[in-house]
CSV table of C-alpha atoms in Angstrom, one decimal:
chain,number,residue,atom,x,y,z
A,1,UNK,CA,4.0,5.5,0.4
A,2,UNK,CA,3.8,5.8,-3.4
A,3,UNK,CA,7.2,6.1,-5.1
A,4,UNK,CA,8.2,8.0,-8.1
A,5,UNK,CA,11.1,7.6,-10.6
A,6,UNK,CA,12.0,10.7,-12.6
A,7,UNK,CA,11.3,11.0,-16.3
A,8,UNK,CA,15.0,11.5,-17.1
A,9,UNK,CA,15.5,7.9,-15.9
A,10,UNK,CA,12.4,6.3,-17.2
A,11,UNK,CA,11.5,7.7,-20.6
A,12,UNK,CA,12.6,4.5,-22.2
A,13,UNK,CA,15.9,5.8,-23.4
A,14,UNK,CA,18.4,6.0,-20.5
A,15,UNK,CA,20.8,8.9,-20.8
A,16,UNK,CA,24.0,7.5,-22.2
A,17,UNK,CA,26.2,9.9,-20.4
A,18,UNK,CA,26.0,12.0,-17.3
A,19,UNK,CA,28.1,15.2,-17.0
A,20,UNK,CA,31.2,14.7,-15.0
A,21,UNK,CA,30.1,17.4,-12.5
A,22,UNK,CA,27.0,15.4,-11.7
A,23,UNK,CA,28.9,12.2,-11.0
A,24,UNK,CA,31.4,14.1,-8.9
A,25,UNK,CA,28.7,15.7,-6.9
A,26,UNK,CA,27.2,12.3,-6.1
A,27,UNK,CA,30.7,11.2,-4.9
A,28,UNK,CA,31.0,14.4,-2.8
A,29,UNK,CA,27.6,14.3,-1.1
A,30,UNK,CA,28.3,11.1,0.7
A,31,UNK,CA,25.4,10.5,3.0
A,32,UNK,CA,23.7,13.8,2.1
A,33,UNK,CA,21.3,12.9,-0.7
A,34,UNK,CA,19.9,15.8,-2.7
A,35,UNK,CA,16.1,16.3,-3.1
A,36,UNK,CA,14.4,16.8,-6.4
A,37,UNK,CA,12.9,20.3,-6.8
A,38,UNK,CA,13.6,21.1,-3.1
A,39,UNK,CA,12.2,24.6,-3.4
A,40,UNK,CA,8.9,23.7,-5.1
A,41,UNK,CA,5.7,24.8,-3.5
A,42,UNK,CA,2.1,23.7,-4.2
A,43,UNK,CA,-1.4,25.1,-3.5
A,44,UNK,CA,-4.9,24.7,-4.9
A,45,UNK,CA,-7.2,27.3,-6.4
A,46,UNK,CA,-10.8,27.7,-5.1
A,47,UNK,CA,-12.2,25.8,-8.1
A,48,UNK,CA,-10.1,22.7,-7.2
A,49,UNK,CA,-7.2,23.2,-9.6
A,50,UNK,CA,-3.8,22.1,-8.1
A,51,UNK,CA,-0.8,24.4,-8.8
A,52,UNK,CA,2.9,23.6,-8.4
A,53,UNK,CA,5.6,26.3,-8.6
A,54,UNK,CA,9.3,25.5,-9.1
A,55,UNK,CA,11.3,28.7,-8.7
A,56,UNK,CA,14.4,28.9,-10.9
A,57,UNK,CA,16.0,32.4,-11.1
A,58,UNK,CA,19.0,31.6,-13.2
A,59,UNK,CA,17.4,33.1,-16.3
A,60,UNK,CA,14.4,35.4,-16.9
A,61,UNK,CA,12.3,32.6,-18.5
A,62,UNK,CA,9.4,30.4,-17.4
A,63,UNK,CA,8.0,27.0,-18.4
A,64,UNK,CA,4.2,27.0,-18.2
A,65,UNK,CA,2.5,23.6,-18.3
A,66,UNK,CA,-1.1,22.4,-18.1
A,67,UNK,CA,-1.5,18.7,-17.4
A,68,UNK,CA,-4.9,17.0,-17.9
A,69,UNK,CA,-5.5,13.8,-16.0
A,70,UNK,CA,-6.8,12.0,-19.1
A,71,UNK,CA,-5.1,10.0,-21.7
A,72,UNK,CA,-5.4,7.2,-24.2
A,73,UNK,CA,-6.2,4.6,-21.5
A,74,UNK,CA,-9.4,6.6,-20.6
A,75,UNK,CA,-10.9,6.4,-24.1
A,76,UNK,CA,-14.2,4.5,-24.6
A,77,UNK,CA,-14.1,1.3,-26.7
A,78,UNK,CA,-14.2,2.1,-30.4
A,79,UNK,CA,-12.8,5.6,-29.9
A,80,UNK,CA,-9.0,4.9,-29.8
A,81,UNK,CA,-7.0,8.0,-30.6
A,82,UNK,CA,-9.5,10.5,-29.4
A,83,UNK,CA,-7.3,11.9,-26.6
A,84,UNK,CA,-4.5,12.5,-29.1
A,85,UNK,CA,-6.9,13.8,-31.7
A,86,UNK,CA,-8.3,16.4,-29.3
A,87,UNK,CA,-4.7,17.5,-28.5
A,88,UNK,CA,-4.4,18.4,-32.1
A,89,UNK,CA,-7.8,20.2,-32.2
A,90,UNK,CA,-6.9,22.3,-29.1
A,91,UNK,CA,-4.7,24.4,-31.4
A,92,UNK,CA,-7.6,25.4,-33.7
A,93,UNK,CA,-8.8,28.4,-31.7
A,94,UNK,CA,-11.6,29.8,-29.6
A,95,UNK,CA,-14.2,32.5,-30.0
A,96,UNK,CA,-11.9,35.0,-28.2
A,97,UNK,CA,-8.7,33.8,-30.0
A,98,UNK,CA,-9.7,32.3,-33.4
A,99,UNK,CA,-7.5,30.1,-35.6
A,100,UNK,CA,-3.8,29.9,-34.8
A,101,UNK,CA,-3.7,33.2,-32.9
A,102,UNK,CA,-2.3,31.5,-29.8
A,103,UNK,CA,0.4,29.7,-31.7
A,104,UNK,CA,1.3,32.8,-33.7
A,105,UNK,CA,1.6,34.8,-30.5
A,106,UNK,CA,4.0,32.4,-28.9
A,107,UNK,CA,6.2,32.5,-32.0
A,108,UNK,CA,6.0,36.3,-32.1
A,109,UNK,CA,7.4,36.6,-28.6
A,110,UNK,CA,10.2,34.1,-29.3
A,111,UNK,CA,8.7,31.3,-27.2
A,112,UNK,CA,8.5,27.6,-27.6
A,113,UNK,CA,5.4,25.4,-27.3
A,114,UNK,CA,4.3,21.9,-27.7
A,115,UNK,CA,1.8,19.3,-26.5
A,116,UNK,CA,1.9,15.5,-26.0
A,117,UNK,CA,-0.5,12.7,-25.2
A,118,UNK,CA,0.3,9.6,-23.2
A,119,UNK,CA,-1.8,6.8,-21.8
A,120,UNK,CA,-2.5,8.6,-18.5
A,121,UNK,CA,-2.3,12.3,-19.3
A,122,UNK,CA,-2.3,15.0,-22.0
A,123,UNK,CA,-0.1,18.1,-21.5
A,124,UNK,CA,0.4,21.5,-23.1
A,125,UNK,CA,3.3,23.8,-22.5
A,126,UNK,CA,5.0,27.1,-23.4
A,127,UNK,CA,8.5,28.4,-22.6
A,128,UNK,CA,8.6,32.1,-22.7
A,129,UNK,CA,10.1,35.2,-21.2
A,130,UNK,CA,8.8,35.7,-17.6
A,131,UNK,CA,6.9,38.9,-18.5
A,132,UNK,CA,4.7,36.8,-20.9
A,133,UNK,CA,3.6,34.3,-18.3
A,134,UNK,CA,0.2,36.0,-17.5
A,135,UNK,CA,-0.6,36.2,-21.2
A,136,UNK,CA,0.1,32.4,-21.7
A,137,UNK,CA,-2.2,31.7,-18.7
A,138,UNK,CA,-4.9,33.7,-20.3
A,139,UNK,CA,-4.7,31.9,-23.6
A,140,UNK,CA,-4.5,28.5,-22.0
A,141,UNK,CA,-7.4,29.2,-19.6
A,142,UNK,CA,-9.5,30.4,-22.5
A,143,UNK,CA,-9.0,27.2,-24.5
A,144,UNK,CA,-9.8,25.1,-21.5
A,145,UNK,CA,-13.4,26.2,-21.8
A,146,UNK,CA,-14.0,28.0,-25.1
A,147,UNK,CA,-12.7,25.7,-27.8
A,148,UNK,CA,-14.5,26.1,-31.2
A,149,UNK,CA,-14.5,23.3,-33.7
A,150,UNK,CA,-15.8,23.5,-37.3
A,151,UNK,CA,-16.5,20.3,-39.2
A,152,UNK,CA,-14.0,21.2,-42.0
A,153,UNK,CA,-11.3,21.9,-39.4
A,154,UNK,CA,-12.0,18.5,-37.7
A,155,UNK,CA,-11.9,16.6,-41.0
A,156,UNK,CA,-8.6,18.3,-42.0
A,157,UNK,CA,-7.0,17.5,-38.7
A,158,UNK,CA,-8.2,13.9,-38.7
A,159,UNK,CA,-6.3,13.5,-42.0
A,160,UNK,CA,-3.2,15.0,-40.4
A,161,UNK,CA,-3.4,12.4,-37.6
A,162,UNK,CA,-3.9,9.6,-40.1
A,163,UNK,CA,-0.8,10.7,-42.0
A,164,UNK,CA,1.0,10.9,-38.7
A,165,UNK,CA,0.1,7.3,-38.0
A,166,UNK,CA,1.3,6.2,-41.4
A,167,UNK,CA,4.6,8.1,-41.1
A,168,UNK,CA,5.4,7.3,-37.5
A,169,UNK,CA,4.0,3.8,-37.1
A,170,UNK,CA,3.1,2.0,-40.3
A,171,UNK,CA,6.3,3.0,-42.1
A,172,UNK,CA,8.5,2.4,-39.0
A,173,UNK,CA,9.2,-1.3,-38.2
A,174,UNK,CA,10.3,-0.5,-34.7
A,175,UNK,CA,7.0,1.2,-34.0
A,176,UNK,CA,5.1,-1.7,-35.5
A,177,UNK,CA,6.9,-4.1,-33.2
A,178,UNK,CA,6.2,-1.9,-30.2
A,179,UNK,CA,2.6,-1.7,-31.0
A,180,UNK,CA,2.3,-5.5,-31.6
A,181,UNK,CA,4.2,-6.3,-28.4
A,182,UNK,CA,1.9,-4.1,-26.2
A,183,UNK,CA,-1.1,-5.6,-27.9
A,184,UNK,CA,-0.2,-9.2,-26.7
A,185,UNK,CA,1.3,-8.0,-23.4
A,186,UNK,CA,-1.9,-6.4,-22.1
A,187,UNK,CA,-4.7,-8.8,-22.7
A,188,UNK,CA,-7.4,-6.7,-21.1
A,189,UNK,CA,-6.1,-3.4,-20.0
A,190,UNK,CA,-6.3,-0.3,-22.3
A,191,UNK,CA,-2.5,0.2,-22.1
A,192,UNK,CA,-2.5,-2.4,-24.9
A,193,UNK,CA,-4.0,-0.1,-27.5
A,194,UNK,CA,-1.9,2.5,-29.3
A,195,UNK,CA,-1.9,6.1,-28.0
A,196,UNK,CA,-2.3,7.4,-31.5
A,197,UNK,CA,-5.2,5.0,-32.1
A,198,UNK,CA,-6.1,2.3,-34.5
A,199,UNK,CA,-6.4,3.5,-38.1
A,200,UNK,CA,-10.0,2.4,-38.7
A,201,UNK,CA,-11.2,4.0,-35.4
A,202,UNK,CA,-9.3,7.3,-36.1
A,203,UNK,CA,-11.2,7.5,-39.4
A,204,UNK,CA,-14.5,7.4,-37.4
A,205,UNK,CA,-13.7,10.3,-35.0
A,206,UNK,CA,-15.7,13.4,-35.5
A,207,UNK,CA,-16.5,16.8,-34.1
A,208,UNK,CA,-19.1,15.6,-31.6
A,209,UNK,CA,-16.9,12.9,-30.3
A,210,UNK,CA,-14.1,15.3,-29.8
A,211,UNK,CA,-16.3,17.9,-28.1
A,212,UNK,CA,-17.8,15.3,-25.8
A,213,UNK,CA,-14.4,14.2,-24.7
A,214,UNK,CA,-13.3,17.8,-24.2
A,215,UNK,CA,-16.3,18.8,-22.1
A,216,UNK,CA,-15.9,15.8,-19.9
A,217,UNK,CA,-12.3,16.0,-19.1
A,218,UNK,CA,-11.0,19.6,-19.7
A,219,UNK,CA,-11.9,21.2,-16.5
A,220,UNK,CA,-9.8,22.9,-13.7
A,221,UNK,CA,-10.4,20.1,-11.2
A,222,UNK,CA,-9.0,17.6,-13.7
A,223,UNK,CA,-6.0,19.7,-14.6
A,224,UNK,CA,-2.7,20.5,-12.9
A,225,UNK,CA,-0.7,23.7,-13.5
A,226,UNK,CA,3.1,23.4,-13.2
A,227,UNK,CA,5.2,26.6,-13.6
A,228,UNK,CA,9.0,26.5,-13.4
A,229,UNK,CA,11.3,29.4,-13.8
A,230,UNK,CA,12.0,33.0,-12.8
A,231,UNK,CA,8.9,33.4,-10.6
A,232,UNK,CA,7.8,33.3,-7.0
A,233,UNK,CA,4.8,31.2,-5.7
A,234,UNK,CA,3.0,34.4,-4.9
A,235,UNK,CA,3.3,35.8,-8.4
A,236,UNK,CA,2.1,32.5,-9.9
A,237,UNK,CA,-0.8,32.3,-7.4
A,238,UNK,CA,-2.0,35.8,-8.3
A,239,UNK,CA,-1.9,35.2,-12.1
A,240,UNK,CA,-3.5,31.7,-11.7
A,241,UNK,CA,-6.4,33.1,-9.7
A,242,UNK,CA,-6.9,35.8,-12.3
A,243,UNK,CA,-7.0,33.3,-15.2
A,244,UNK,CA,-7.7,29.7,-14.3
A,245,UNK,CA,-9.3,30.6,-11.0
A,246,UNK,CA,-12.3,32.4,-12.6
A,247,UNK,CA,-13.4,29.2,-14.4
A,248,UNK,CA,-16.3,27.8,-12.5
A,249,UNK,CA,-15.8,24.7,-10.5
A,250,UNK,CA,-17.5,21.5,-11.7
A,251,UNK,CA,-18.3,18.4,-9.8
A,252,UNK,CA,-15.3,16.3,-9.0
A,253,UNK,CA,-14.4,14.1,-12.0
A,254,UNK,CA,-13.4,10.6,-11.4
A,255,UNK,CA,-11.8,8.5,-14.1
A,256,UNK,CA,-13.9,5.6,-15.2
A,257,UNK,CA,-12.7,2.3,-13.8
A,258,UNK,CA,-10.3,0.5,-16.1
A,259,UNK,CA,-10.3,-3.2,-16.7
A,260,UNK,CA,-7.6,-5.1,-14.8
A,261,UNK,CA,-5.2,-7.6,-16.3
A,262,UNK,CA,-5.9,-11.3,-15.6
A,263,UNK,CA,-3.0,-13.4,-14.2
A,264,UNK,CA,-0.4,-14.3,-16.8
A,265,UNK,CA,-1.2,-17.6,-18.4
A,266,UNK,CA,2.2,-18.1,-20.1
A,267,UNK,CA,4.7,-16.3,-22.3
A,268,UNK,CA,3.4,-14.9,-25.6
A,269,UNK,CA,5.3,-14.1,-28.7
A,270,UNK,CA,4.8,-12.0,-31.9
A,271,UNK,CA,7.0,-11.7,-35.0
A,272,UNK,CA,7.1,-8.6,-37.2
A,273,UNK,CA,8.8,-8.9,-40.6
A,274,UNK,CA,9.3,-5.9,-42.8
A,275,UNK,CA,11.4,-5.1,-45.8
A,276,UNK,CA,12.7,-1.9,-44.2
A,277,UNK,CA,14.3,-3.7,-41.3
A,278,UNK,CA,18.1,-3.2,-41.3
A,279,UNK,CA,18.8,-4.4,-37.7
A,280,UNK,CA,16.8,-7.3,-36.4
A,281,UNK,CA,16.0,-7.2,-32.7
A,282,UNK,CA,14.4,-9.1,-29.9
A,283,UNK,CA,12.4,-7.3,-27.2
A,284,UNK,CA,10.6,-8.7,-24.2
A,285,UNK,CA,8.3,-6.9,-21.8
A,286,UNK,CA,7.2,-8.1,-18.3
A,287,UNK,CA,4.1,-6.7,-16.6
A,288,UNK,CA,5.3,-5.2,-13.3
A,289,UNK,CA,3.8,-2.7,-10.9
A,290,UNK,CA,4.3,1.0,-11.5
A,291,UNK,CA,5.5,3.5,-8.9
A,292,UNK,CA,1.8,4.1,-8.1
A,293,UNK,CA,0.8,0.5,-7.7
A,294,UNK,CA,4.0,-1.0,-6.2
A,295,UNK,CA,4.6,-1.9,-2.7
A,296,UNK,CA,7.0,0.4,-0.8
A,297,UNK,CA,10.5,0.0,-2.3
A,298,UNK,CA,9.6,-2.1,-5.2
A,299,UNK,CA,9.6,0.6,-7.9
A,300,UNK,CA,13.0,1.8,-6.7
A,301,UNK,CA,14.4,-1.8,-6.7
A,302,UNK,CA,13.0,-2.3,-10.3
A,303,UNK,CA,14.7,0.9,-11.4
A,304,UNK,CA,18.1,-0.2,-10.1
A,305,UNK,CA,17.6,-3.7,-11.4
A,306,UNK,CA,17.1,-2.3,-14.9
A,307,UNK,CA,20.3,-0.3,-14.5
A,308,UNK,CA,22.3,-3.3,-13.3
A,309,UNK,CA,20.9,-5.6,-15.9
A,310,UNK,CA,21.0,-3.4,-19.0
A,311,UNK,CA,21.7,0.3,-18.2
A,312,UNK,CA,24.9,0.8,-20.1
A,313,UNK,CA,28.5,-0.2,-20.5
A,314,UNK,CA,28.9,-1.6,-17.0
A,315,UNK,CA,25.7,-3.6,-17.1
A,316,UNK,CA,25.3,-7.4,-17.0
A,317,UNK,CA,24.0,-7.5,-20.6
A,318,UNK,CA,26.8,-5.4,-21.9
A,319,UNK,CA,29.5,-7.5,-20.2
A,320,UNK,CA,28.0,-10.8,-21.2
A,321,UNK,CA,26.6,-10.1,-24.7
A,322,UNK,CA,28.3,-7.1,-26.2
A,323,UNK,CA,31.8,-6.6,-24.9
A,324,UNK,CA,34.7,-8.2,-26.8
A,325,UNK,CA,33.4,-11.0,-29.1
A,326,UNK,CA,29.9,-10.9,-27.8
A,327,UNK,CA,27.0,-11.9,-30.0
A,328,UNK,CA,25.1,-8.6,-29.7
A,329,UNK,CA,25.8,-5.1,-31.1
A,330,UNK,CA,23.7,-3.8,-28.2
A,331,UNK,CA,21.5,-5.1,-25.3
A,332,UNK,CA,19.7,-3.2,-22.6
A,333,UNK,CA,16.9,-2.9,-20.2
A,334,UNK,CA,14.6,-0.2,-18.8
A,335,UNK,CA,11.7,0.1,-16.4
A,336,UNK,CA,8.8,2.5,-17.1
A,337,UNK,CA,7.7,3.3,-13.5
A,338,UNK,CA,5.4,6.3,-14.2
A,339,UNK,CA,1.9,4.9,-14.8
A,340,UNK,CA,-1.4,5.1,-13.1
A,341,UNK,CA,-1.8,1.3,-13.3
A,342,UNK,CA,0.6,-1.5,-13.7
A,343,UNK,CA,3.5,-0.9,-16.1
A,344,UNK,CA,6.3,-2.8,-17.8
A,345,UNK,CA,10.0,-3.8,-17.5
A,346,UNK,CA,11.6,-4.3,-20.9
A,347,UNK,CA,14.8,-6.1,-22.1
A,348,UNK,CA,16.0,-5.9,-25.7
A,349,UNK,CA,18.9,-6.9,-27.9
A,350,UNK,CA,20.3,-6.4,-31.4
A,351,UNK,CA,22.3,-9.4,-32.7
A,352,UNK,CA,25.5,-9.2,-34.7
A,353,UNK,CA,25.2,-10.3,-38.3
A,354,UNK,CA,24.7,-14.0,-38.6
A,355,UNK,CA,23.4,-14.5,-35.1
A,356,UNK,CA,19.8,-15.7,-34.8
A,357,UNK,CA,17.4,-13.8,-32.6
A,358,UNK,CA,16.6,-17.0,-30.7
A,359,UNK,CA,20.3,-17.5,-29.9
A,360,UNK,CA,20.6,-13.9,-28.6
A,361,UNK,CA,17.3,-14.4,-26.6
A,362,UNK,CA,18.7,-17.6,-25.1
A,363,UNK,CA,21.9,-15.8,-24.0
A,364,UNK,CA,19.9,-13.0,-22.5
A,365,UNK,CA,17.9,-15.6,-20.5
A,366,UNK,CA,21.2,-17.1,-19.3
A,367,UNK,CA,22.3,-13.7,-17.9
A,368,UNK,CA,18.9,-13.2,-16.2
A,369,UNK,CA,19.1,-16.8,-14.8
A,370,UNK,CA,22.5,-16.1,-13.3
A,371,UNK,CA,21.3,-12.9,-11.7
A,372,UNK,CA,18.2,-14.7,-10.2
A,373,UNK,CA,20.4,-17.5,-8.9
A,374,UNK,CA,23.3,-15.5,-7.5
A,375,UNK,CA,21.8,-12.0,-6.9
A,376,UNK,CA,23.6,-8.7,-7.5
A,377,UNK,CA,26.7,-7.4,-5.8
A,378,UNK,CA,27.1,-4.5,-3.5
A,379,UNK,CA,29.5,-2.9,-6.0
A,380,UNK,CA,26.9,-3.2,-8.8
A,381,UNK,CA,24.2,-1.7,-6.6
A,382,UNK,CA,26.3,1.2,-5.5
A,383,UNK,CA,27.3,2.0,-9.1
A,384,UNK,CA,23.7,1.9,-10.2
A,385,UNK,CA,22.7,4.2,-7.3
A,386,UNK,CA,25.4,6.7,-8.2
A,387,UNK,CA,24.2,6.7,-11.8
A,388,UNK,CA,20.5,7.1,-10.9
A,389,UNK,CA,21.2,9.9,-8.4
A,390,UNK,CA,23.5,11.6,-10.9
A,391,UNK,CA,20.7,11.6,-13.4
A,392,UNK,CA,18.4,13.2,-10.9
A,393,UNK,CA,21.0,15.9,-10.2
A,394,UNK,CA,21.4,16.5,-13.9
A,395,UNK,CA,17.6,16.9,-14.3
A,396,UNK,CA,17.8,19.8,-11.9
A,397,UNK,CA,19.7,21.8,-14.5
A,398,UNK,CA,16.7,21.9,-16.9
A,399,UNK,CA,13.6,23.7,-15.7
A,400,UNK,CA,11.6,22.1,-18.6
A,401,UNK,CA,12.7,18.6,-17.6
A,402,UNK,CA,12.0,19.2,-13.9
A,403,UNK,CA,8.5,20.6,-14.7
A,404,UNK,CA,7.8,17.5,-16.8
A,405,UNK,CA,9.0,15.2,-14.1
A,406,UNK,CA,6.6,16.8,-11.6
A,407,UNK,CA,3.7,17.0,-14.0
A,408,UNK,CA,4.1,13.4,-15.2
A,409,UNK,CA,4.3,12.2,-11.6
A,410,UNK,CA,1.2,14.1,-10.3
A,411,UNK,CA,-1.0,13.0,-13.2
A,412,UNK,CA,0.1,9.4,-12.5
A,413,UNK,CA,-1.0,9.3,-8.9
A,414,UNK,CA,2.2,10.5,-7.1
A,415,UNK,CA,2.6,13.5,-4.9
A,416,UNK,CA,5.2,16.4,-4.9
A,417,UNK,CA,6.8,14.8,-1.8
A,418,UNK,CA,7.2,11.5,-3.7
A,419,UNK,CA,9.1,13.4,-6.4
A,420,UNK,CA,11.3,15.3,-3.9
A,421,UNK,CA,12.3,12.2,-1.9
A,422,UNK,CA,13.0,9.9,-4.8
A,423,UNK,CA,16.8,10.0,-4.5
A,424,UNK,CA,16.6,9.2,-0.7
A,425,UNK,CA,14.5,6.1,-1.5
A,426,UNK,CA,16.9,5.0,-4.2
A,427,UNK,CA,19.7,5.3,-1.7
A,428,UNK,CA,17.9,3.1,0.7
A,429,UNK,CA,17.6,0.1,-1.7
A,430,UNK,CA,19.5,-3.0,-0.7
A,431,UNK,CA,20.8,-6.0,-2.6
A,432,UNK,CA,18.1,-8.1,-1.1
A,433,UNK,CA,15.5,-5.6,-2.4
A,434,UNK,CA,16.8,-5.9,-5.9
A,435,UNK,CA,17.0,-9.7,-5.7
A,436,UNK,CA,13.5,-10.0,-4.4
A,437,UNK,CA,12.2,-7.7,-7.2
A,438,UNK,CA,14.0,-9.8,-9.8
A,439,UNK,CA,12.6,-13.1,-8.5
A,440,UNK,CA,9.1,-11.7,-8.1
A,441,UNK,CA,8.7,-9.9,-11.4
A,442,UNK,CA,11.0,-11.4,-14.1
A,443,UNK,CA,8.6,-14.3,-14.7
A,444,UNK,CA,7.9,-15.7,-18.1
A,445,UNK,CA,4.2,-16.2,-17.5
A,446,UNK,CA,3.8,-12.4,-17.2
A,447,UNK,CA,5.8,-11.5,-20.3
A,448,UNK,CA,5.5,-11.1,-24.0
A,449,UNK,CA,8.4,-11.3,-26.6
A,450,UNK,CA,8.6,-9.6,-30.0
A,451,UNK,CA,10.9,-10.4,-32.8
A,452,UNK,CA,11.7,-7.9,-35.6
A,453,UNK,CA,13.2,-9.4,-38.7
A,454,UNK,CA,13.8,-8.5,-42.4
A,455,UNK,CA,11.0,-9.7,-44.7
A,456,UNK,CA,13.2,-12.1,-46.6
A,457,UNK,CA,14.4,-14.0,-43.6
A,458,UNK,CA,12.7,-16.7,-41.6
A,459,UNK,CA,13.1,-17.0,-37.9
A,460,UNK,CA,15.0,-20.1,-37.0
């Protein structure tokens, strides 16, 4: 069975605090483990489009999300950034609703909207009053098939993306480090290229390239509709059939095969020096299986390993490197489980002034070596489980977060059942499972390490 770890735990920034009621609920439930989205239902339209409905009647609002099973890792060589570029262009209007009519309408009814691109998916969503759901579906279904792009609009938006890259990446040392680290971690797989794209390839993107990508991937059978909020499955089905359901079915679309990673040939390193760096850091990434590619139980064990090793103030890194007179201002770990192909397990640390990055890295390695040698304790594992399940319970309070968890999972190869049973599988992990995962995957030959330093300093 494929496993899935929720977005709230795996977004790369672990939640620093969980509401007391969530922690207490975990303590109270004992052997009764809650399910994620237990009342969610799914069905499929006649044209092949899957639909998931998550009823939530606490407020008269709905979150409407369309997830396309295409992302930056599906781009052709030489066209990096096209998935994200098309996301921008999707807001430029159709014949039926030109210009920014869609966006203006969402604002006029007091709704929220956004879109985002990742390596494996692209998603669009609106959060509106429940009576506006059908209207949102009509707008979104229209731009699934009727996008209109003029050359001048494409050129203007391409400049917007180039400016976005300059602001968010080229002027941000942390982002530069992340980009450089992924580039040397993945030697062959497209996960190694930036989602926003390389600057020189963004400059070459044009109207025809965008429309070709759009016509290939933006189709009902390659999309997933997720609706969470004050609705019933029957209501959503009726509206979906009236809007998305009338779009003609196309031949099943299969993603092009992605190149696989060769076996790790040894640890790799990269150093980024920048005058804007105020806090040096060391970051190491290991290639590990995702929830989609892992053997049963491995993804859950890796998630709990990250929590035990570097998940907060009770973690091994915090105890050994930060607490008291430790040499780090912060040190942590996280596991990105949600990916169609293999993913990564990351450790990182920020040294105190005067401490060399190599010294901090050496101490982090000592903590890992002790864990590999002695294993984890039952107390550590139970604490990590409580934290993970509490985060799952907390996610149930946000219809947007829950819809995102489901959409991200389904576009990455998981099922609704995988999402719902995740807490149960977390609860089943043993200390031996965590130890086996640590010994199997925390291997230097499958890792890459990045150092971020001020420009004026040389790494010792």
